[in-house]
Every structure is written in C-alpha cells, then in structure tokens.
Coordinates of C-alpha atoms in Angstrom, one line a residue:
X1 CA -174.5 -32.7 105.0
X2 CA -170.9 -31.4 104.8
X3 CA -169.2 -33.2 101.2
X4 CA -165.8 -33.0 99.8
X5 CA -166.5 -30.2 97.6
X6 CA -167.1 -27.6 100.2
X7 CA -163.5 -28.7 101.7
X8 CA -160.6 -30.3 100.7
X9 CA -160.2 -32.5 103.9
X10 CA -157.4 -31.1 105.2
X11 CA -157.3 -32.1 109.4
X12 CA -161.3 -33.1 109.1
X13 CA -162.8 -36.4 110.3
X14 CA -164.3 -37.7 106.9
X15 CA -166.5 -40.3 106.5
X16 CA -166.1 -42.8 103.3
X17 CA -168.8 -42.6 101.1
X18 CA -168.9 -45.7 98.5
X19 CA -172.9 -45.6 98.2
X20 CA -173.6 -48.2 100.7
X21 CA -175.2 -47.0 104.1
X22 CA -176.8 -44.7 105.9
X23 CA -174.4 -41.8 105.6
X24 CA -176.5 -38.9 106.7
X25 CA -177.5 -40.2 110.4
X26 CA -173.3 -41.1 110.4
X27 CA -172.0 -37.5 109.7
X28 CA -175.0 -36.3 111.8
X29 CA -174.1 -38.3 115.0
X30 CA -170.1 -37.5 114.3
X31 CA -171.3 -33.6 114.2
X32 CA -173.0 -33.7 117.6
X33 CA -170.1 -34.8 119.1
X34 CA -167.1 -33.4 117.2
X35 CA -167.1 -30.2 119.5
X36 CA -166.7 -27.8 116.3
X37 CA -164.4 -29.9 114.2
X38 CA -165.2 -30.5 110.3
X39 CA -166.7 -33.9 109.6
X40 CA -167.3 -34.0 106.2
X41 CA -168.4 -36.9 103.5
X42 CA -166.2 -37.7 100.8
X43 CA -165.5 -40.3 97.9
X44 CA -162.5 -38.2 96.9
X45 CA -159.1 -40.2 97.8
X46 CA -157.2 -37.1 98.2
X47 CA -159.8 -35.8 100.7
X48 CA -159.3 -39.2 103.0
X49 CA -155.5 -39.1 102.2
X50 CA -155.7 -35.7 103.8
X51 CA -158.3 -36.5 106.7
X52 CA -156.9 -36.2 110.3
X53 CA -159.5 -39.5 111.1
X54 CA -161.7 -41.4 109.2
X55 CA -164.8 -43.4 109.6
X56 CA -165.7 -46.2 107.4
X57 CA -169.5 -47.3 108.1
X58 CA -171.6 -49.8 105.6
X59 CA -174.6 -51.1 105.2
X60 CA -176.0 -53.8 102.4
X61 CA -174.4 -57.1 100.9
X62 CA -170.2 -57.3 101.4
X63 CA -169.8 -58.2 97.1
X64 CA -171.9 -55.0 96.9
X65 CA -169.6 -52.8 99.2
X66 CA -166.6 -54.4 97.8
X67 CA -167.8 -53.9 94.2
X68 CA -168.5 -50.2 94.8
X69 CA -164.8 -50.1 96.7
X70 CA -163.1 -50.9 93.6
X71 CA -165.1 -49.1 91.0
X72 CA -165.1 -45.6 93.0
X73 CA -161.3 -46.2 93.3
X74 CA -161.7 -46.4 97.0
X75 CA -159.4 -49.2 97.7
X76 CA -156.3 -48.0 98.5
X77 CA -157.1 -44.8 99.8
X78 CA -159.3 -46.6 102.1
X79 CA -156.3 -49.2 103.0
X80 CA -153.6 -46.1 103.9
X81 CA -156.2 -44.5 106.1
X82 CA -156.3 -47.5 108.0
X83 CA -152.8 -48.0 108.0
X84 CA -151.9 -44.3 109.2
X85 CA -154.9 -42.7 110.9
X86 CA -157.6 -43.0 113.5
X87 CA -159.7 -45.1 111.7
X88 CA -163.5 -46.4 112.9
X89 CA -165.2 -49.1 110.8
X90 CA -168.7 -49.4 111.4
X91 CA -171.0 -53.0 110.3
X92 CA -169.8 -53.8 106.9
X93 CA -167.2 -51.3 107.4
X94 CA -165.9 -53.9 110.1
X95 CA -166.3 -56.9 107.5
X96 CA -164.7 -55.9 104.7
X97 CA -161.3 -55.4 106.9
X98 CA -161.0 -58.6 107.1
X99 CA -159.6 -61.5 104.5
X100 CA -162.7 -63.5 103.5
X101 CA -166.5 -63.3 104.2
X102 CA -168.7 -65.6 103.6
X103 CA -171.4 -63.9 102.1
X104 CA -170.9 -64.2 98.7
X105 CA -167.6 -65.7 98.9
X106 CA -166.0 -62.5 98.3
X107 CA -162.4 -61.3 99.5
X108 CA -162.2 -58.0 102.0
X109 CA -159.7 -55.8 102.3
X110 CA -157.4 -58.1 104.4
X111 CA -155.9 -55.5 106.8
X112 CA -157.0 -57.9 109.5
X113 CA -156.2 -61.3 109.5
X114 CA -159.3 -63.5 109.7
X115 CA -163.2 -64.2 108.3
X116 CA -166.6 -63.3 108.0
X117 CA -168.9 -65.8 109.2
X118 CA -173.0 -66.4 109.2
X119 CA -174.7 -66.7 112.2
X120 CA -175.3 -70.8 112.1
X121 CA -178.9 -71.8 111.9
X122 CA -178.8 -74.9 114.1
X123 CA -177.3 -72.9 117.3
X124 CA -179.9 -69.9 116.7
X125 CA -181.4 -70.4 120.8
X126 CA -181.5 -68.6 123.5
X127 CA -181.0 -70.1 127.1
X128 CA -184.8 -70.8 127.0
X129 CA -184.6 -72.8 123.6
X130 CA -186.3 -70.4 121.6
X131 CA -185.4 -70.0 118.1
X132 CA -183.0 -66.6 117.4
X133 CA -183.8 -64.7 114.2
X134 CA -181.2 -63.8 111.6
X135 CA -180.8 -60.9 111.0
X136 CA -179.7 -60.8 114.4
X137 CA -181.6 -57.0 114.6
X138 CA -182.1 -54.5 117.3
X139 CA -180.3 -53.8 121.1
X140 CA -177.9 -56.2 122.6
X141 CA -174.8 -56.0 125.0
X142 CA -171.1 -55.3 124.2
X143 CA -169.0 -56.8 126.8
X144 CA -165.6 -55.3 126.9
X145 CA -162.5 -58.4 126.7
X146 CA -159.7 -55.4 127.7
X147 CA -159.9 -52.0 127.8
X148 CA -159.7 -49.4 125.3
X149 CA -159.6 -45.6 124.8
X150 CA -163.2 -46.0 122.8
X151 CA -164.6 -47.8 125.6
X152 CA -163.9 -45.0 128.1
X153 CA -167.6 -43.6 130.3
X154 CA -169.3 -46.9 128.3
X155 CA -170.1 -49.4 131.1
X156 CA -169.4 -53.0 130.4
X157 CA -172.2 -54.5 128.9
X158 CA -174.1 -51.4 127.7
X159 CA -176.5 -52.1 124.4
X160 CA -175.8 -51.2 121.0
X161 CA -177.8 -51.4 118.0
X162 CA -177.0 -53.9 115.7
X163 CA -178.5 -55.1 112.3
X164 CA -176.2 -58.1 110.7
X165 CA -176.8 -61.9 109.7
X166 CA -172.7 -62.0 109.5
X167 CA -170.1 -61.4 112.0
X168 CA -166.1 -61.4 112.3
X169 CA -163.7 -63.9 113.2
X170 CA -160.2 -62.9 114.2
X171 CA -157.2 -65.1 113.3
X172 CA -155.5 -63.6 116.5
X173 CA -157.8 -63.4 119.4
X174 CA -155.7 -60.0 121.1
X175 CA -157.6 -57.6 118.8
X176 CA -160.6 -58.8 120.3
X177 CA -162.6 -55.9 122.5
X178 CA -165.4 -56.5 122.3
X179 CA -168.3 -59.6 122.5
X180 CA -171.9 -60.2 121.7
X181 CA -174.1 -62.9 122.5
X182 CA -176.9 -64.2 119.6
X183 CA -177.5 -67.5 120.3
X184 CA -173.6 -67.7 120.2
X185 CA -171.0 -65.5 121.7
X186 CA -169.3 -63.7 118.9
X187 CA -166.5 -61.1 118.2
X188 CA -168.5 -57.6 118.1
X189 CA -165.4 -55.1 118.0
X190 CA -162.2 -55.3 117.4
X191 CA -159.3 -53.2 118.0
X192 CA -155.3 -52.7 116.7
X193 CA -153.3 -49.9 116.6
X194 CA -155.5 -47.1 115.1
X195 CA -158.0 -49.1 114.0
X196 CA -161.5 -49.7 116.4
X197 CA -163.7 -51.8 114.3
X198 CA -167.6 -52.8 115.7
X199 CA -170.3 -54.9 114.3
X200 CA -172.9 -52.4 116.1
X201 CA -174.1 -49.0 114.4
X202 CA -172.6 -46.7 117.1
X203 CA -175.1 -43.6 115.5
X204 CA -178.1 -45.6 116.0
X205 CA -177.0 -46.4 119.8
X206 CA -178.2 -43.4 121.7
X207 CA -175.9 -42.2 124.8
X208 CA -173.8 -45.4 124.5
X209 CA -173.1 -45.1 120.6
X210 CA -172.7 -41.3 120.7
X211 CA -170.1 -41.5 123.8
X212 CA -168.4 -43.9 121.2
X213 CA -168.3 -41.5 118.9
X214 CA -166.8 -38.9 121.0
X215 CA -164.3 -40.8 122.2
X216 CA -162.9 -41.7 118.4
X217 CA -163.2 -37.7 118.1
X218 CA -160.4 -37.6 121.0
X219 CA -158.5 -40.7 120.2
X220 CA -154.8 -40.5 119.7
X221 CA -153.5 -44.3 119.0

C-alpha cells in the first residue's frame, strides 16, 4: 500500500488515514480503478493540501474518529480538501461532515449543515412486521433523488454494502442523492459542489461500488 513517504502527493488521489477504517481494501479498490493514477495513503497535511482528490472513508465510533482528527492534526487539512477538491467521504467519513451526531454527543466537522441520527428502535420493521437489526449490516438499495456525475452506468436502486447503526440528516434536503430504506427511509448520500458523501462502503460493493469509484476518479465538480 502506497503511503506518503514514497510521494509527496502532488496531483494523486490520497486517501486520509486518521487510524480508523479499513484503509487497505480502500486504496486497493481506488487502484483498480484509477487507470494508472497514484493513489496513495497519507496522514501528512501537506500531502492532502497537495492531493488533486481526496477520499475520506471511516470506520468505528464518531468521538473516536473525531478524537484521532484532532490529535493527528487532521482537521483543517481535512476541511480545505473538502472545501477545494474532489472530495469522497465514505461511512463515518460521511458523519463526521456534518454539525452534530448523536453517538456520543460529539460535534463533526460542520461543513454540512445538519445531524447524525440512530436508527430508532420502535420503527425497526419491515413491511412484514419483522423486527430490523441495528447495525443495519450487509446489501441494500441506493435510490438516486437527482442525478449525479457519481451515479453515472449505476442503475437506480443497485445495492451497496453498508455497516452503520447511525445515519445523516440534512438541514437542506437539495444535497440529498441518494436514499436507503431500514425499517425507515433515510438519507444514504449526499452531494454539494465537490463533495459526494455515502453512508455505504463503495469498496465493499462489487461492480456497483467500484463503478462508484471510477466515476470519482473522472469527476470534475
């Protein structure tokens, strides 16, 4: 796996590392499809500062990813990234973009106006009345609300992977792309300027995930 120290980030596609998710099966999925391009991992904010595009995945607790945020020195290297460049947050990497999550009462990173939420226990049926399990864990649909560059060769409800027990909320419902359906409908990607945000793990997601991928490779916002 391709780290900071064998390049200084220059026009690469780098992925954050903070020490919270499965990092290897990230750069190995943005490698298949990066058609030659370096992707490489980093935790250097000169590296992301000099990153064409930059992927922000996560796994774990949100007070653990934000902890490790501010200790590596993360935060605002993280927060001009998504301010100036392609930027992909994947799971956590979705939730801590927003103002406030629940889990833990912690604060995100407040680049997009809104909260993190837990799936509520008393609506956790499907249309047959059986009870839904939280984690809310393995395939489900993504069903596009408008189009979007990252959506392009993904049919409309194709299934992604996803492993959460908390999901978004958006202040403003026009960022909205993309919805999920676990015993409730909720927000599972989101989308403003040069930020694509999804609740899903895209790497995990076969064809689906990696056409994803691909398509953030190509994506000029």
């Amino acid at each position: 796996m391709s780290r900071s120290r064998d390049f200084h980030g220059q026009g690469a596609i780098v992925v954050v590392d903070y020490g919270m998710g499965n990092l290897r099966s990230v750069w190995q999925a943005l490698v298949h499809v990066a058609d030659g391009r370096q992707v490489i991992v980093s935790a250097d904010p000169a590296v992301l500062a000099a990153a064409e595009r930059v992927v922000f995945p996560g796994q774990g607790a949100m007070p653990d990813c934000m902890r490790e945020i501010e200790v590596r020195g993360l935060r605002a290297a993280v927060l001009d990234a998504a301010r100036n460049k392609p930027f992909l947050g994947i799971c956590i990497g979705q939730q801590m973009l927003f103002e406030h999550s629940e889990e833990g009462n912690v604060p995100g990173l407040g680049v997009i106006d809104g909260d993190v939420r837990r799936f509520p226990a008393q609506r956790m049926f499907d249309a047959a009345g059986n009870r839904l399990k939280v984690p809310h864990m393995g395939w489900n649909e993504v069903w596009h609300n408008r189009e979007h560059f990252l959506w392009r060769g993904i049919a409309d409800g194709a299934r992604f992977y996803f492993v959460h027990s908390y999901f978004v909320v958006p202040a403003d419902a026009a960022c909205v792309v993309g919805t999920t359906d676990h015993g409730i409908p909720f927000t599972s990607a989101v989308a403003r300027d040069n930020i694509f945000a999804i609740q899903c793990h895209p790497e995990k997601s076969a064809l689906a995930g990696l056409a994803m991928l691909a398509n953030f490779v190509a994506w000029k916002p």
